[in-house]
Amino acid sequence: MSYDDTGVRCTMLRGGTSRGLYFEAGDLPADAAERDDLLLRLMGTPDPRQIDGLGGSTTLTSKVGIVSPSADPEVDVDYLFLQLGVDEATVSDRQNCGNILAGVGPFAVERGLVPAGDTETSVRIRMVNSDSVAVATFPTPGGRVEYRGDVAIAGVPGTAAPVVLAFADTEGSATGALLPTGHVRDTVEGIDVTCVDNGMPVVLAAAASFGLTGYETHEQLAADTGLLARVDAFRRKAAELMGMGDVSSASVPKTVLVAAPRDGGHVSTRSFIPVQPHTSIGVLGAVSVVTGMLLPGAVGHELTADWPAGTSQVDVEHPTGHLLVDVVVDADATPPRVLRSGVVRTARKLFDGTAFPR
């Protein structure tokens, strides 16, 4: 089949604070190399502007979700996430994306892969990247996906309908363990860190250990080339401790720096994806950060002393606002266990039609 002539059925959705191209698996080449080549050409990669494709010149808008009916009777659909490069022709399946996940349930209903409920629909989604399960619940009045609503999330203008994401079995998503090094605290290049993987492998460190306040703007961080080089070297060393090998061309692990909150939240964060600073923070990255902080002895655990007793909802501050996550951890278990984690996001369909590769 020549996709150059026929194009390929595609839906673009904003999921959380990201934007991606969503496909049914059957509409793409079965061979992974052919599939990746097609996706790169559709996205307009490699090109820092992606002017000849559907990408938006950032990693946050160069994402792909591939959805198919699941053979597992306990799951509705399988979802494979792919992170495409912008100026480099790379395609990575080494991580999940909780933002693009927010659009998977609505997409599955729109495409008839899952029947819609009369008022709301819950879709059980297997995240192929980590072989873990999430349940997305969203409004479907009259059996149609409703994207309009009054939920605001930081980093997205306006409001939309809520997509409630509940995660299960996300521990060790990329590394095989909640604490990939086997320790709550390690030292990397003289800096105390907590390496945690609850849906996203993250290297957690105090902003002060990098000579930062933790309140720098995205622009300030992006302009500090010395800092970015240090972050890259730091995360590569941490990845070795985490058993991830050479991650020089990989998008994980992420580095997240924490500080005391200053905008009414519970913790201030500055994250890197994996080297450039994030304008906000990834959903699963935030879940992993909070999971780590809840463990006694972890970097940032001292900040949890000021969190309301008995609450599981944690307000994570980031450069452009807040992200509310829900995490419950059994820190007394050996090793520690995640009992529950989730988040509220929104999604919006931008177009559905035929996309043509360059």
Short mmCIF file of C-alpha atoms in Angstrom, two decimals, residues 6 10 51 55 74 84-85 92 160 168 172-173 196 200 205 219 228 240 242 247 320-321 343 348 353:
data_model
loop_
_atom_site.label_atom_id
_atom_site.label_comp_id
_atom_site.label_asym_id
_atom_site.label_seq_id
_atom_site.Cartn_x
_atom_site.Cartn_y
_atom_site.Cartn_z
CA THR A 6 -4.02 7.22 -0.12
CA CYS A 10 -6.01 9.99 11.66
CA ILE A 51 6.72 22.89 8.73
CA GLY A 55 3.91 18.37 14.47
CA GLU A 74 -10.30 -7.70 31.34
CA LEU A 84 8.65 11.31 18.07
CA GLY A 85 11.62 13.60 17.82
CA SER A 92 10.69 5.96 21.18
CA ALA A 160 -13.36 21.18 29.04
CA ALA A 168 -3.15 0.26 38.25
CA GLY A 172 8.22 -0.29 37.59
CA SER A 173 6.70 0.75 34.26
CA VAL A 196 11.31 6.19 41.38
CA MET A 200 7.35 7.16 34.56
CA ALA A 205 16.41 15.91 43.40
CA GLU A 219 12.51 30.68 29.86
CA LEU A 228 20.92 21.74 30.70
CA GLU A 240 22.96 3.55 34.93
CA MET A 242 18.47 2.44 37.57
CA VAL A 247 19.93 6.63 27.64
CA THR A 320 2.52 27.35 34.35
CA GLY A 321 0.17 26.33 37.15
CA VAL A 343 -5.28 12.28 38.07
CA ARG A 348 -10.52 17.78 22.99
CA GLY A 353 -9.80 12.80 8.65
#
